[in-house]
mmCIF file of C-alpha atoms in Angstrom:
data_model
loop_
_atom_site.group_PDB
_atom_site.id
_atom_site.type_symbol
_atom_site.label_atom_id
_atom_site.label_comp_id
_atom_site.label_asym_id
_atom_site.label_seq_id
_atom_site.Cartn_x
_atom_site.Cartn_y
_atom_site.Cartn_z
ATOM 1 C CA GLY A 1 12.092 -12.323 11.808
ATOM 2 C CA GLN A 2 9.494 -12.697 14.482
ATOM 3 C CA ASN A 3 7.584 -15.928 14.637
ATOM 4 C CA ILE A 4 5.016 -17.629 16.800
ATOM 5 C CA ASP A 5 4.160 -21.275 16.229
ATOM 6 C CA GLN A 6 1.161 -23.167 17.496
ATOM 7 C CA PRO A 7 -0.651 -26.207 16.133
ATOM 8 C CA THR A 8 -3.342 -25.445 13.602
ATOM 9 C CA GLU A 9 -5.944 -27.771 15.042
ATOM 10 C CA MET A 10 -6.416 -30.141 17.958
ATOM 11 C CA THR A 11 -9.200 -32.497 18.946
ATOM 12 C CA ALA A 12 -10.065 -33.587 22.473
ATOM 13 C CA THR A 13 -12.865 -35.329 24.328
ATOM 14 C CA GLU A 14 -15.338 -33.715 26.681
ATOM 15 C CA GLY A 15 -14.158 -34.055 30.268
ATOM 16 C CA ALA A 16 -10.546 -34.642 29.294
ATOM 17 C CA ILE A 17 -7.458 -32.425 29.501
ATOM 18 C CA VAL A 18 -5.724 -30.766 26.570
ATOM 19 C CA GLN A 19 -2.464 -28.840 26.294
ATOM 20 C CA ILE A 20 -1.967 -26.288 23.533
ATOM 21 C CA ASN A 21 1.668 -25.407 22.921
ATOM 22 C CA CYS A 22 3.127 -22.159 21.664
ATOM 23 C CA THR A 23 6.750 -21.477 20.759
ATOM 24 C CA TYR A 24 8.051 -18.066 19.883
ATOM 25 C CA GLN A 25 11.086 -16.326 18.436
ATOM 26 C CA THR A 26 10.785 -12.580 18.907
ATOM 27 C CA SER A 27 13.049 -9.582 19.236
ATOM 28 C CA GLY A 28 12.818 -9.274 22.990
ATOM 29 C CA PHE A 29 10.059 -10.397 25.299
ATOM 30 C CA ASN A 30 7.690 -8.431 27.484
ATOM 31 C CA GLY A 31 4.972 -10.937 28.154
ATOM 32 C CA LEU A 32 2.826 -13.626 26.578
ATOM 33 C CA PHE A 33 -0.942 -13.616 26.278
ATOM 34 C CA TRP A 34 -3.499 -16.306 25.584
ATOM 35 C CA TYR A 35 -6.845 -15.364 24.108
ATOM 36 C CA GLN A 36 -9.910 -17.454 23.292
ATOM 37 C CA GLN A 37 -11.886 -16.740 20.143
ATOM 38 C CA HIS A 38 -15.182 -18.437 19.399
ATOM 39 C CA ALA A 39 -16.211 -18.643 15.761
ATOM 40 C CA GLY A 40 -17.627 -15.355 14.578
ATOM 41 C CA GLU A 41 -16.691 -13.505 17.730
ATOM 42 C CA ALA A 42 -13.852 -11.281 18.902
ATOM 43 C CA PRO A 43 -11.044 -12.650 21.105
ATOM 44 C CA THR A 44 -11.405 -12.642 24.866
ATOM 45 C CA PHE A 45 -8.482 -12.436 27.262
ATOM 46 C CA LEU A 46 -7.563 -15.637 29.105
ATOM 47 C CA SER A 47 -4.137 -15.204 30.678
ATOM 48 C CA TYR A 48 -0.888 -13.263 30.827
ATOM 49 C CA ASN A 49 2.562 -14.630 31.717
ATOM 50 C CA VAL A 50 5.704 -12.555 32.038
ATOM 51 C CA LEU A 51 7.669 -14.664 34.530
ATOM 52 C CA ASP A 52 8.552 -18.350 34.242
ATOM 53 C CA GLY A 53 6.139 -20.772 35.761
ATOM 54 C CA LEU A 54 2.524 -21.780 35.891
ATOM 55 C CA GLU A 55 -0.428 -19.435 36.303
ATOM 56 C CA GLU A 56 -3.658 -21.152 37.238
ATOM 57 C CA LYS A 57 -7.091 -19.685 36.754
ATOM 58 C CA GLY A 58 -9.919 -22.122 37.308
ATOM 59 C CA ARG A 59 -9.974 -24.827 34.647
ATOM 60 C CA PHE A 60 -7.346 -22.987 32.607
ATOM 61 C CA SER A 61 -3.624 -22.764 33.351
ATOM 62 C CA SER A 62 -0.831 -21.151 31.384
ATOM 63 C CA PHE A 63 2.853 -21.966 31.618
ATOM 64 C CA LEU A 64 5.878 -20.016 30.444
ATOM 65 C CA SER A 65 9.552 -20.836 29.972
ATOM 66 C CA ARG A 66 11.387 -17.769 28.702
ATOM 67 C CA SER A 67 14.684 -19.600 28.214
ATOM 68 C CA LYS A 68 12.963 -22.063 25.886
ATOM 69 C CA GLY A 69 10.696 -19.554 24.188
ATOM 70 C CA TYR A 70 7.800 -21.800 25.077
ATOM 71 C CA SER A 71 4.365 -21.592 26.596
ATOM 72 C CA TYR A 72 1.382 -23.845 26.914
ATOM 73 C CA LEU A 73 -2.275 -23.405 27.756
ATOM 74 C CA LEU A 74 -3.750 -26.285 29.734
ATOM 75 C CA LEU A 75 -7.495 -26.791 29.726
ATOM 76 C CA LYS A 76 -8.956 -29.238 32.236
ATOM 77 C CA GLU A 77 -12.401 -30.833 32.498
ATOM 78 C CA LEU A 78 -13.149 -29.881 28.935
ATOM 79 C CA GLN A 79 -16.637 -28.698 28.102
ATOM 80 C CA MET A 80 -18.281 -28.435 24.717
ATOM 81 C CA LYS A 81 -18.255 -24.636 25.050
ATOM 82 C CA ASP A 82 -14.439 -24.752 25.078
ATOM 83 C CA SER A 83 -14.531 -25.456 21.334
ATOM 84 C CA ALA A 84 -12.849 -22.341 19.977
ATOM 85 C CA SER A 85 -9.597 -21.015 18.606
ATOM 86 C CA TYR A 86 -6.878 -20.251 21.114
ATOM 87 C CA LEU A 87 -4.496 -17.460 20.202
ATOM 88 C CA CYS A 88 -0.990 -17.060 21.588
ATOM 89 C CA ALA A 89 0.476 -13.554 21.412
ATOM 90 C CA VAL A 90 3.847 -12.180 22.539
ATOM 91 C CA THR A 91 4.824 -8.601 23.331
ATOM 92 C CA ASP A 92 8.270 -7.889 21.916
ATOM 93 C CA SER A 93 10.931 -5.401 22.993
ATOM 94 C CA ASN A 94 9.060 -2.572 21.256
ATOM 95 C CA TYR A 95 5.868 -3.614 23.028
ATOM 96 C CA GLN A 96 4.389 -4.726 19.730
ATOM 97 C CA LEU A 97 1.975 -7.611 20.131
ATOM 98 C CA ILE A 98 2.913 -10.443 17.781
ATOM 99 C CA TRP A 99 0.066 -12.869 17.121
ATOM 100 C CA GLY A 100 0.156 -16.572 16.441
ATOM 101 C CA ALA A 101 -2.251 -17.968 13.854
ATOM 102 C CA GLY A 102 -4.303 -19.686 16.532
ATOM 103 C CA THR A 103 -5.134 -23.271 17.387
ATOM 104 C CA LYS A 104 -8.612 -24.488 16.599
ATOM 105 C CA LEU A 105 -9.737 -26.804 19.391
ATOM 106 C CA ILE A 106 -12.515 -29.259 18.609
ATOM 107 C CA ILE A 107 -14.238 -30.935 21.539
ATOM 108 C CA LYS A 108 -16.028 -34.204 20.904
ATOM 109 C CA PRO A 109 -18.638 -35.731 23.219
ATOM 110 C CA GLY B 1 -14.257 -4.182 34.192
ATOM 111 C CA ALA B 2 -12.370 -3.643 30.938
ATOM 112 C CA VAL B 3 -15.357 -3.533 28.620
ATOM 113 C CA VAL B 4 -14.963 -2.404 25.037
ATOM 114 C CA SER B 5 -17.929 -1.805 22.778
ATOM 115 C CA GLN B 6 -18.183 -1.446 19.022
ATOM 116 C CA HIS B 7 -20.920 0.007 16.902
ATOM 117 C CA PRO B 8 -22.412 -1.090 14.613
ATOM 118 C CA SER B 9 -22.093 -4.844 15.000
ATOM 119 C CA TRP B 10 -23.244 -5.411 11.421
ATOM 120 C CA VAL B 11 -23.213 -3.150 8.413
ATOM 121 C CA ILE B 12 -24.141 -3.769 4.798
ATOM 122 C CA CYS B 13 -23.367 -1.036 2.315
ATOM 123 C CA LYS B 14 -23.103 -0.386 -1.396
ATOM 124 C CA SER B 15 -19.761 -0.252 -3.134
ATOM 125 C CA GLY B 16 -18.318 3.244 -3.140
ATOM 126 C CA THR B 17 -19.884 4.398 0.108
ATOM 127 C CA SER B 18 -18.047 5.145 3.347
ATOM 128 C CA VAL B 19 -18.645 3.348 6.605
ATOM 129 C CA LYS B 20 -17.728 4.531 10.098
ATOM 130 C CA ILE B 21 -17.145 2.097 12.949
ATOM 131 C CA GLU B 22 -16.934 3.290 16.544
ATOM 132 C CA CYS B 23 -14.924 1.701 19.315
ATOM 133 C CA ARG B 24 -15.461 2.749 22.914
ATOM 134 C CA SER B 25 -13.808 1.757 26.169
ATOM 135 C CA LEU B 26 -16.670 1.849 28.650
ATOM 136 C CA ASP B 27 -15.010 1.592 32.042
ATOM 137 C CA PHE B 28 -11.404 2.622 31.536
ATOM 138 C CA GLN B 29 -9.371 5.210 29.689
ATOM 139 C CA ALA B 30 -7.671 3.740 26.663
ATOM 140 C CA THR B 31 -4.438 5.517 25.857
ATOM 141 C CA THR B 32 -3.944 3.179 22.930
ATOM 142 C CA MET B 33 -6.464 1.548 20.636
ATOM 143 C CA PHE B 34 -5.852 -1.000 17.914
ATOM 144 C CA TRP B 35 -7.785 -1.887 14.801
ATOM 145 C CA TYR B 36 -7.671 -5.406 13.409
ATOM 146 C CA ARG B 37 -9.191 -7.110 10.424
ATOM 147 C CA GLN B 38 -9.934 -10.791 10.186
ATOM 148 C CA PHE B 39 -11.000 -12.671 7.087
ATOM 149 C CA PRO B 40 -12.836 -15.989 7.467
ATOM 150 C CA LYS B 41 -10.659 -18.742 8.918
ATOM 151 C CA GLN B 42 -7.625 -16.468 8.970
ATOM 152 C CA SER B 43 -5.560 -14.867 11.698
ATOM 153 C CA LEU B 44 -6.100 -11.460 13.171
ATOM 154 C CA MET B 45 -4.304 -8.844 11.135
ATOM 155 C CA LEU B 46 -3.308 -5.602 12.829
ATOM 156 C CA MET B 47 -4.225 -2.651 10.651
ATOM 157 C CA ALA B 48 -3.202 0.290 12.785
ATOM 158 C CA THR B 49 -2.392 1.544 16.251
ATOM 159 C CA SER B 50 -3.737 4.823 17.514
ATOM 160 C CA ASN B 51 -2.792 6.865 20.542
ATOM 161 C CA GLU B 52 -5.176 9.475 21.873
ATOM 162 C CA GLY B 53 -4.544 12.855 20.328
ATOM 163 C CA SER B 54 -1.979 11.735 17.773
ATOM 164 C CA LYS B 55 -1.974 10.267 14.294
ATOM 165 C CA ALA B 56 -2.439 6.541 13.873
ATOM 166 C CA THR B 57 0.445 4.281 12.932
ATOM 167 C CA TYR B 58 -0.504 2.023 10.056
ATOM 168 C CA GLU B 59 0.901 -1.400 9.348
ATOM 169 C CA GLN B 60 2.639 -2.057 6.085
ATOM 170 C CA GLY B 61 0.207 -2.534 3.238
ATOM 171 C CA VAL B 62 -2.704 -0.746 4.926
ATOM 172 C CA GLU B 63 -3.773 2.380 3.057
ATOM 173 C CA LYS B 64 -4.120 5.238 5.519
ATOM 174 C CA ASP B 65 -6.225 7.280 3.096
ATOM 175 C CA LYS B 66 -8.681 4.432 2.756
ATOM 176 C CA PHE B 67 -8.896 3.481 6.418
ATOM 177 C CA LEU B 68 -9.198 6.722 8.359
ATOM 178 C CA ILE B 69 -8.642 6.437 12.082
ATOM 179 C CA ASN B 70 -9.506 9.079 14.635
ATOM 180 C CA HIS B 71 -8.729 8.678 18.333
ATOM 181 C CA ALA B 72 -10.185 11.915 19.606
ATOM 182 C CA SER B 73 -10.662 10.982 23.241
ATOM 183 C CA LEU B 74 -9.451 8.457 25.784
ATOM 184 C CA THR B 75 -12.615 6.428 25.339
ATOM 185 C CA LEU B 76 -13.398 6.662 21.636
ATOM 186 C CA SER B 77 -11.694 5.686 18.412
ATOM 187 C CA THR B 78 -13.324 5.540 14.997
ATOM 188 C CA LEU B 79 -12.395 3.710 11.830
ATOM 189 C CA THR B 80 -13.843 4.974 8.578
ATOM 190 C CA VAL B 81 -13.629 2.745 5.542
ATOM 191 C CA THR B 82 -13.774 5.180 2.643
ATOM 192 C CA SER B 83 -15.084 4.241 -0.793
ATOM 193 C CA ALA B 84 -15.676 0.679 0.315
ATOM 194 C CA HIS B 85 -15.344 -2.169 -2.163
ATOM 195 C CA PRO B 86 -16.425 -5.810 -1.910
ATOM 196 C CA GLU B 87 -12.869 -6.862 -1.045
ATOM 197 C CA ASP B 88 -13.128 -4.713 2.101
ATOM 198 C CA SER B 89 -15.821 -7.045 3.399
ATOM 199 C CA SER B 90 -14.399 -8.476 6.593
ATOM 200 C CA PHE B 91 -14.665 -8.677 10.367
ATOM 201 C CA TYR B 92 -13.207 -5.513 11.905
ATOM 202 C CA ILE B 93 -12.237 -5.697 15.558
ATOM 203 C CA CYS B 94 -10.914 -2.990 17.807
ATOM 204 C CA SER B 95 -9.049 -3.432 21.034
ATOM 205 C CA ALA B 96 -8.090 -0.996 23.757
ATOM 206 C CA ARG B 97 -5.273 -0.853 26.231
ATOM 207 C CA ALA B 98 -4.979 1.260 29.352
ATOM 208 C CA GLY B 99 -1.695 2.719 30.478
ATOM 209 C CA GLN B 100 1.502 0.731 30.181
ATOM 210 C CA PRO B 101 2.351 -1.165 26.960
ATOM 211 C CA ARG B 102 2.543 -4.393 28.946
ATOM 212 C CA GLU B 103 -1.110 -4.014 29.843
ATOM 213 C CA THR B 104 -3.685 -6.358 28.373
ATOM 214 C CA GLN B 105 -5.540 -5.500 25.212
ATOM 215 C CA TYR B 106 -9.282 -5.918 25.597
ATOM 216 C CA PHE B 107 -11.292 -6.505 22.469
ATOM 217 C CA GLY B 108 -14.566 -5.107 21.282
ATOM 218 C CA PRO B 109 -17.167 -7.538 19.919
ATOM 219 C CA GLY B 110 -16.284 -6.765 16.318
ATOM 220 C CA THR B 111 -18.108 -5.313 13.329
ATOM 221 C CA ARG B 112 -19.016 -7.375 10.286
ATOM 222 C CA LEU B 113 -18.851 -5.335 7.116
ATOM 223 C CA LEU B 114 -20.413 -6.573 3.903
ATOM 224 C CA VAL B 115 -19.909 -4.433 0.824
ATOM 225 C CA LEU B 116 -22.211 -5.253 -2.058
#
């Protein structure tokens, strides 16, 4: 079956760096997305990786290793507003988007 | 760019009534739109996928006669919850994708439905 694993919850300190991991086993691969979802709101797009390597966008970076079925989202200089759930999603060979359950990130002062 | 709107943002209705939720892509043409449901503290659950001008494809366990989806134009899809019951109370979110399947899905702000 298709599966995406990410930690349920993580805690980090304001100003620090946190890495949220995502591993996947899917039938084929056509890209991996990271979305941010604040409580009570809809997800917002953060990043897309289809080739191996690191994509940097401001304080957020996303890394992909297709051979390992692995990605991470790196958040630097954490701010209180970064407290949210972070969703990893993979597009499989049928271009279906398979969603992880999300990682709830708690930022402490 | 890539703005998706939903209307209404909140709806409270009596059990047995029908509720229509609109999803619009404001600055791009959405060949494919998706409807999700999310219960508190749970993951997004895909309900159905709709392509403009064709019938929606429903996920297993989602009743197509209860959740009517119409994707009549490249910028508008509607979800109608027919004969709503309290267990249908949830957060309904649409997303839209332009062009190629590898394109990003952009989400609407969601609609909170409370059925009394």
